[in-house]
PDB file of C-alpha atoms in Angstrom:
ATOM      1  CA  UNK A   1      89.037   3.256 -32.578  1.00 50.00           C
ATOM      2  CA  UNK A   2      86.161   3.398 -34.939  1.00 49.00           C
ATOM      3  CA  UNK A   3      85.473  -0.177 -34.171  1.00 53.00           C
ATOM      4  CA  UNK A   4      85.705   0.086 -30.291  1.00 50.00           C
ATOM      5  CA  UNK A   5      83.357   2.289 -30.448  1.00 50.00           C
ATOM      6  CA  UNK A   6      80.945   0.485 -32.374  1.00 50.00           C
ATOM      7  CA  UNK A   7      80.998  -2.049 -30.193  1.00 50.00           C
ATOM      8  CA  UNK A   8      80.334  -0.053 -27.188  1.00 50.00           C
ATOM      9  CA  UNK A   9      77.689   1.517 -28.819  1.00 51.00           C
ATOM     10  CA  UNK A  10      75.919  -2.166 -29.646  1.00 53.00           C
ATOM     11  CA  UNK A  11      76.329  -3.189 -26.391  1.00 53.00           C
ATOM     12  CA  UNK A  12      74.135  -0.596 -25.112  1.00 52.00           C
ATOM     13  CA  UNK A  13      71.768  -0.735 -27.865  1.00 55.00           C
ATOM     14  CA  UNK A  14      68.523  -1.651 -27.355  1.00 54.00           C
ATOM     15  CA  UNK A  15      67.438  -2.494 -30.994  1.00 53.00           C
ATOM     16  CA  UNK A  16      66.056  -5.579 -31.881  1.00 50.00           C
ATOM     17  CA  UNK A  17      68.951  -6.104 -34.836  1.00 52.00           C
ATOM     18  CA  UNK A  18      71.475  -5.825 -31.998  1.00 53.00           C
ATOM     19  CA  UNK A  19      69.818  -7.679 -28.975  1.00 53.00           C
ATOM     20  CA  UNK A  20      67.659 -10.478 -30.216  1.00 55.00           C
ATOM     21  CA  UNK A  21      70.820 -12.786 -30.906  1.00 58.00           C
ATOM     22  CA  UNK A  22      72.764 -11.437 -27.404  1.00 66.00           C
ATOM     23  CA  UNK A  23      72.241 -14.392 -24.860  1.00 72.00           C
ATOM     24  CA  UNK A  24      73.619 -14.104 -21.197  1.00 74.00           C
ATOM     25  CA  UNK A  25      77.151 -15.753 -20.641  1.00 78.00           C
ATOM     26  CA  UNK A  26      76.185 -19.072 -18.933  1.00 78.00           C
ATOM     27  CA  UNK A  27      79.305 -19.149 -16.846  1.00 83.00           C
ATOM     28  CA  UNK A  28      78.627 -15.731 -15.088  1.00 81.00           C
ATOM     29  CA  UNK A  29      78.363 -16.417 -11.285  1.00 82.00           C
ATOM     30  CA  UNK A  30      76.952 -13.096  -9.625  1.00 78.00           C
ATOM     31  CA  UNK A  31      78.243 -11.649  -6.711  1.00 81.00           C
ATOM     32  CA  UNK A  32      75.790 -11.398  -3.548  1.00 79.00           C
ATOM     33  CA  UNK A  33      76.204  -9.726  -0.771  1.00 81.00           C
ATOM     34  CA  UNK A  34      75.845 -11.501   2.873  1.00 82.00           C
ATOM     35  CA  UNK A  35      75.991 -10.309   6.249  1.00 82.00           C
ATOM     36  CA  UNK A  36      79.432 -10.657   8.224  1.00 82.00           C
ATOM     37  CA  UNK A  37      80.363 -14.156   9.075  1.00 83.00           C
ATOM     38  CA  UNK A  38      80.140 -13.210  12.532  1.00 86.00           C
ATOM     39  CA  UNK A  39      76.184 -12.766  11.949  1.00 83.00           C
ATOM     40  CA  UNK A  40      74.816  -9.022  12.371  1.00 83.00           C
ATOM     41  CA  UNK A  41      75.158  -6.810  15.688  1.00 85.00           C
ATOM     42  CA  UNK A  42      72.462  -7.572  18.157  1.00 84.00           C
ATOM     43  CA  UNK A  43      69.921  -4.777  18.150  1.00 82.00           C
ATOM     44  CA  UNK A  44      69.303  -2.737  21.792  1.00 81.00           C
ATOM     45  CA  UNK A  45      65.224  -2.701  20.472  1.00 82.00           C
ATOM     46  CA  UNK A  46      63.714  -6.014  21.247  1.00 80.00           C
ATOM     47  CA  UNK A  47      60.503  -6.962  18.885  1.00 79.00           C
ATOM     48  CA  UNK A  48      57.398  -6.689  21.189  1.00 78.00           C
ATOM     49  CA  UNK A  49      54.557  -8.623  19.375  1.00 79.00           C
ATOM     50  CA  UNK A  50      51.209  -6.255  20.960  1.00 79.00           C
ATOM     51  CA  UNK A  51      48.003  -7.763  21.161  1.00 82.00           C
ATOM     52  CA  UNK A  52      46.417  -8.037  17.389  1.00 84.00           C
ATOM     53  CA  UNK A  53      42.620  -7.791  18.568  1.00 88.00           C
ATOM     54  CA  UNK A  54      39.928 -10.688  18.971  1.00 92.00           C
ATOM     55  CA  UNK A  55      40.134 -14.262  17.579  1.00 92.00           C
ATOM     56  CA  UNK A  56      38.269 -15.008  14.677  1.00 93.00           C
ATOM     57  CA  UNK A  57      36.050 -17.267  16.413  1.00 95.00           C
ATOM     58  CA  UNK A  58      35.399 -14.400  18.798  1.00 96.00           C
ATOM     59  CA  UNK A  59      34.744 -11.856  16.176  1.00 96.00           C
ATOM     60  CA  UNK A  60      32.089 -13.988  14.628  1.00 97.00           C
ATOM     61  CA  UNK A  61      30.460 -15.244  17.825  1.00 97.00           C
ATOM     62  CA  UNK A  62      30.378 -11.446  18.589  1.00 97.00           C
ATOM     63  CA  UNK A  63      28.462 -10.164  15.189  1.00 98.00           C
ATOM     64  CA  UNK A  64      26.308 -13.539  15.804  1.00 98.00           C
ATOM     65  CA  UNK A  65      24.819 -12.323  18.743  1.00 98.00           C
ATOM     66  CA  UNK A  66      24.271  -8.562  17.663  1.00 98.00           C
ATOM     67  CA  UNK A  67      23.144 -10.030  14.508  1.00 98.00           C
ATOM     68  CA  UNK A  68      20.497 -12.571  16.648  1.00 98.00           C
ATOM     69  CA  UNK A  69      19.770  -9.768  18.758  1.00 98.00           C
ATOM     70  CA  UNK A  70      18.928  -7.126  16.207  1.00 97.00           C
ATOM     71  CA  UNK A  71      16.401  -9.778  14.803  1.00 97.00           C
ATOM     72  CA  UNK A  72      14.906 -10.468  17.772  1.00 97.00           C
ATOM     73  CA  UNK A  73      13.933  -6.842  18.368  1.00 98.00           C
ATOM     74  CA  UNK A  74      13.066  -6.293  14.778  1.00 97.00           C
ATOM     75  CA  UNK A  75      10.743  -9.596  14.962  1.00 97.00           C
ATOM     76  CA  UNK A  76       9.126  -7.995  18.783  1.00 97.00           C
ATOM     77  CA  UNK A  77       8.810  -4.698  16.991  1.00 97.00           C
ATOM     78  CA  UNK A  78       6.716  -6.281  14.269  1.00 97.00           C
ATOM     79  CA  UNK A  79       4.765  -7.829  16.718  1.00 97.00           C
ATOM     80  CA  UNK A  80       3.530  -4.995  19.186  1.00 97.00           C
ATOM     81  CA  UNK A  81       2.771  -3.606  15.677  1.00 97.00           C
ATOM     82  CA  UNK A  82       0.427  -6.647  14.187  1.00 97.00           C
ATOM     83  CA  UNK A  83      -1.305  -5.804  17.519  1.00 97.00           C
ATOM     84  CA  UNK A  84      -1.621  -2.490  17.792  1.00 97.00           C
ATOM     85  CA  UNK A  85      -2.785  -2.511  14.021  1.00 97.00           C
ATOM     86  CA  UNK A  86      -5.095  -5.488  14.959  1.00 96.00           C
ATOM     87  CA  UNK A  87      -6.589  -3.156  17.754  1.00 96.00           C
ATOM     88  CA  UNK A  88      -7.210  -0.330  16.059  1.00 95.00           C
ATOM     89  CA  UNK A  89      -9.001  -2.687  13.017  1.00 94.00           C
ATOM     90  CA  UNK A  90     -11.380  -4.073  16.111  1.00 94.00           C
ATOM     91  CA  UNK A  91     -12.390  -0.131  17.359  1.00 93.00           C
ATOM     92  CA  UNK A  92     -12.582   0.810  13.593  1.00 92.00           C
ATOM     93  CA  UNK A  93     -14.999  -2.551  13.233  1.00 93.00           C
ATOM     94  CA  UNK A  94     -16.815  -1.376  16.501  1.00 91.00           C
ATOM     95  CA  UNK A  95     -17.807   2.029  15.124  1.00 93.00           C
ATOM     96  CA  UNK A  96     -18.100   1.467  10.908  1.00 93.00           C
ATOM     97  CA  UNK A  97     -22.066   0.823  12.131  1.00 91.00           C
ATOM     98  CA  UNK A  98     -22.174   3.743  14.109  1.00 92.00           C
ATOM     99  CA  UNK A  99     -20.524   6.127  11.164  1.00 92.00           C
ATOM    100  CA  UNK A 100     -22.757   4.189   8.036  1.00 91.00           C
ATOM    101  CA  UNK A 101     -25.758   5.406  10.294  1.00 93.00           C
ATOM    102  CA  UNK A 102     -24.915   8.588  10.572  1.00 92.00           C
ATOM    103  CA  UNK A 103     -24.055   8.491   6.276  1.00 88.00           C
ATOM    104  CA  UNK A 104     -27.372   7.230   5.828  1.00 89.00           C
ATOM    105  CA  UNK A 105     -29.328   9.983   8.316  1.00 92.00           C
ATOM    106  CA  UNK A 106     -26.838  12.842   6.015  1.00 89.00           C
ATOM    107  CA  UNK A 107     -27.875  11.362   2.799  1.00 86.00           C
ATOM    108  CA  UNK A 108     -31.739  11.173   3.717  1.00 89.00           C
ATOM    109  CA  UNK A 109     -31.582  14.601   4.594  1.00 90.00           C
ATOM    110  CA  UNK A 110     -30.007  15.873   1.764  1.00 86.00           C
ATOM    111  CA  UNK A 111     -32.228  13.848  -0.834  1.00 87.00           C
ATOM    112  CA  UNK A 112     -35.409  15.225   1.448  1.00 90.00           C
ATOM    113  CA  UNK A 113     -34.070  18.909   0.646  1.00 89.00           C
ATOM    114  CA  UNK A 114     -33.323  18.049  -3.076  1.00 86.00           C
ATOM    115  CA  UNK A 115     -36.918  16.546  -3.848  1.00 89.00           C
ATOM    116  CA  UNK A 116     -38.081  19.500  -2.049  1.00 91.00           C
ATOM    117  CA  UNK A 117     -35.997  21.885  -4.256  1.00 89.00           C
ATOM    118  CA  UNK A 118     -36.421  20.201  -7.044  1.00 88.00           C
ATOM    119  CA  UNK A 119     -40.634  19.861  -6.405  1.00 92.00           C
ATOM    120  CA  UNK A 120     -40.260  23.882  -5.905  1.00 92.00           C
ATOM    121  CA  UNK A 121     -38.354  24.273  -9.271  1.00 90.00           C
ATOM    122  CA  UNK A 122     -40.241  22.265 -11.505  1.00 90.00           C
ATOM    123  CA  UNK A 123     -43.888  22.542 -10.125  1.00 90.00           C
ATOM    124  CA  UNK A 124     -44.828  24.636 -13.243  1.00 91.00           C
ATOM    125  CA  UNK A 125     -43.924  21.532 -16.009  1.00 89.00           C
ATOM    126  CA  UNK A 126     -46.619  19.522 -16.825  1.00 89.00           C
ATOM    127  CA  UNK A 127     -46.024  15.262 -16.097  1.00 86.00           C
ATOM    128  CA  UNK A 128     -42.906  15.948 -13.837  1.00 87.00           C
ATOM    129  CA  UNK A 129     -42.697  13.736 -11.425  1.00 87.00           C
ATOM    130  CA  UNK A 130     -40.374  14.479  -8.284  1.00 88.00           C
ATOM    131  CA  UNK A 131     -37.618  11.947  -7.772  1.00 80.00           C
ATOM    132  CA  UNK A 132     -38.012  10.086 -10.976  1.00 78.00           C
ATOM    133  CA  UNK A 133     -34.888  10.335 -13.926  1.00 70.00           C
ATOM    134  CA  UNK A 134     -35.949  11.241 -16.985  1.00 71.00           C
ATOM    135  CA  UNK A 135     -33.342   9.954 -18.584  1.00 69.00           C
ATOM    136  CA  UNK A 136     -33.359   6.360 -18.067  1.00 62.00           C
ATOM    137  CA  UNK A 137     -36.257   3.678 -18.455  1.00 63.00           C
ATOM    138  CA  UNK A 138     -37.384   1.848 -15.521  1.00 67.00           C
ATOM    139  CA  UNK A 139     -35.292  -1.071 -16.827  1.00 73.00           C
ATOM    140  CA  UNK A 140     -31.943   0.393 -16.143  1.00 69.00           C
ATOM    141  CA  UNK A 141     -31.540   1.471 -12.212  1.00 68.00           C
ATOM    142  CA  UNK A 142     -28.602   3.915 -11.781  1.00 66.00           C
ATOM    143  CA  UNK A 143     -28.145   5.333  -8.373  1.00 67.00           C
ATOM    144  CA  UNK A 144     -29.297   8.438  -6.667  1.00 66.00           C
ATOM    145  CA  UNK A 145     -26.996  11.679  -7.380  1.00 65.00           C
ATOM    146  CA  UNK A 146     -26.840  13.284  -3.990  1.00 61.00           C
ATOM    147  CA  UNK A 147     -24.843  15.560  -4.827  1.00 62.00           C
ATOM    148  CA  UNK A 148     -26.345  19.103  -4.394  1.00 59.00           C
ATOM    149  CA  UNK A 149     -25.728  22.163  -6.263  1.00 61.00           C
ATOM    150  CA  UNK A 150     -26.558  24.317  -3.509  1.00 61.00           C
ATOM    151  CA  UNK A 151     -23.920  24.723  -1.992  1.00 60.00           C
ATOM    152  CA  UNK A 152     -25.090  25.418   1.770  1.00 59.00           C
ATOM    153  CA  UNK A 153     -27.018  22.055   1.745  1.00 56.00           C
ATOM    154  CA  UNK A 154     -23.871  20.442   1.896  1.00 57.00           C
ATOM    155  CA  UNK A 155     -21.753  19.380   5.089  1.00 57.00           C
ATOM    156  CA  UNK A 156     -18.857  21.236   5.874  1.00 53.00           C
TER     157      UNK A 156
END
């Protein structure tokens, strides 16, 4: 009994002392199962193949188009802007004149007030001269500071 049972036991073993020299009997035919010999019973539900959608060819002749036509209104887009840009460059060329004129009129009669401030200020000091640095020799020119410390000289 002892020995039936060991012999069970290492047939269901799964340790590698017991299973590495097992090999499958050569001879052993297994049993599969087949249908009936009369083939199966014919099913009252008949296979219906639906329709599975575009072709390929159709599907990427499709995106092609919305692809082409999504460029072409991207590209139009781009253009009405170049132009519109192009347009408003032109007025902005028209008028830069017109606006440096009316810079140069603002700054004349802000450096008019300043020298007329500043001859006010400093008519007491000896030498002063109105409009001239006195920081700088005549060999270095540095522009005009126009900016004004009173504050209600200045444009709003």
């Amino acid at each position: 009994r002892v020995t039936l049972f060991k012999e069970l036991l290492c047939s269901f073993c799964v340790c590698p002392i017991h299973t590495m020299s097992v090999r499958p009997d050569p001879f052993y035919k297994p049993i599969q199962e087949t249908g009936p010999a009369s083939g199966w019973a014919k099913s009252p539900y008949e296979l219906v193949k639906g329709n599975r959608g575009p072709k390929g060819w159709q599907l990427f002749l499709g995106a092609s188009v919305a692809i082409f036509w999504g460029f072409s209104r991207l590209g139009a887009g781009n253009r009405k802007r170049t132009e519109q840009k192009l347009f408003e460059r032109q007025e902005h060329y028209g008028l830069v004149s017109l606006m440096q004129n009316e810079a140069d009129r603002e700054f004349l009669m802000r450096e008019k007030k300043l020298k007329e401030q500043e001859a006010k200020i400093m008519s007491e000091v000896p030498g002063w001269e109105v409009g001239k640095s006195p920081y700088y020799s005549l060999s270095r020119w540095t522009p005009p500071h126009i900016m004004d410390s009173n504050k209600s000289n200045q444009k709003k």
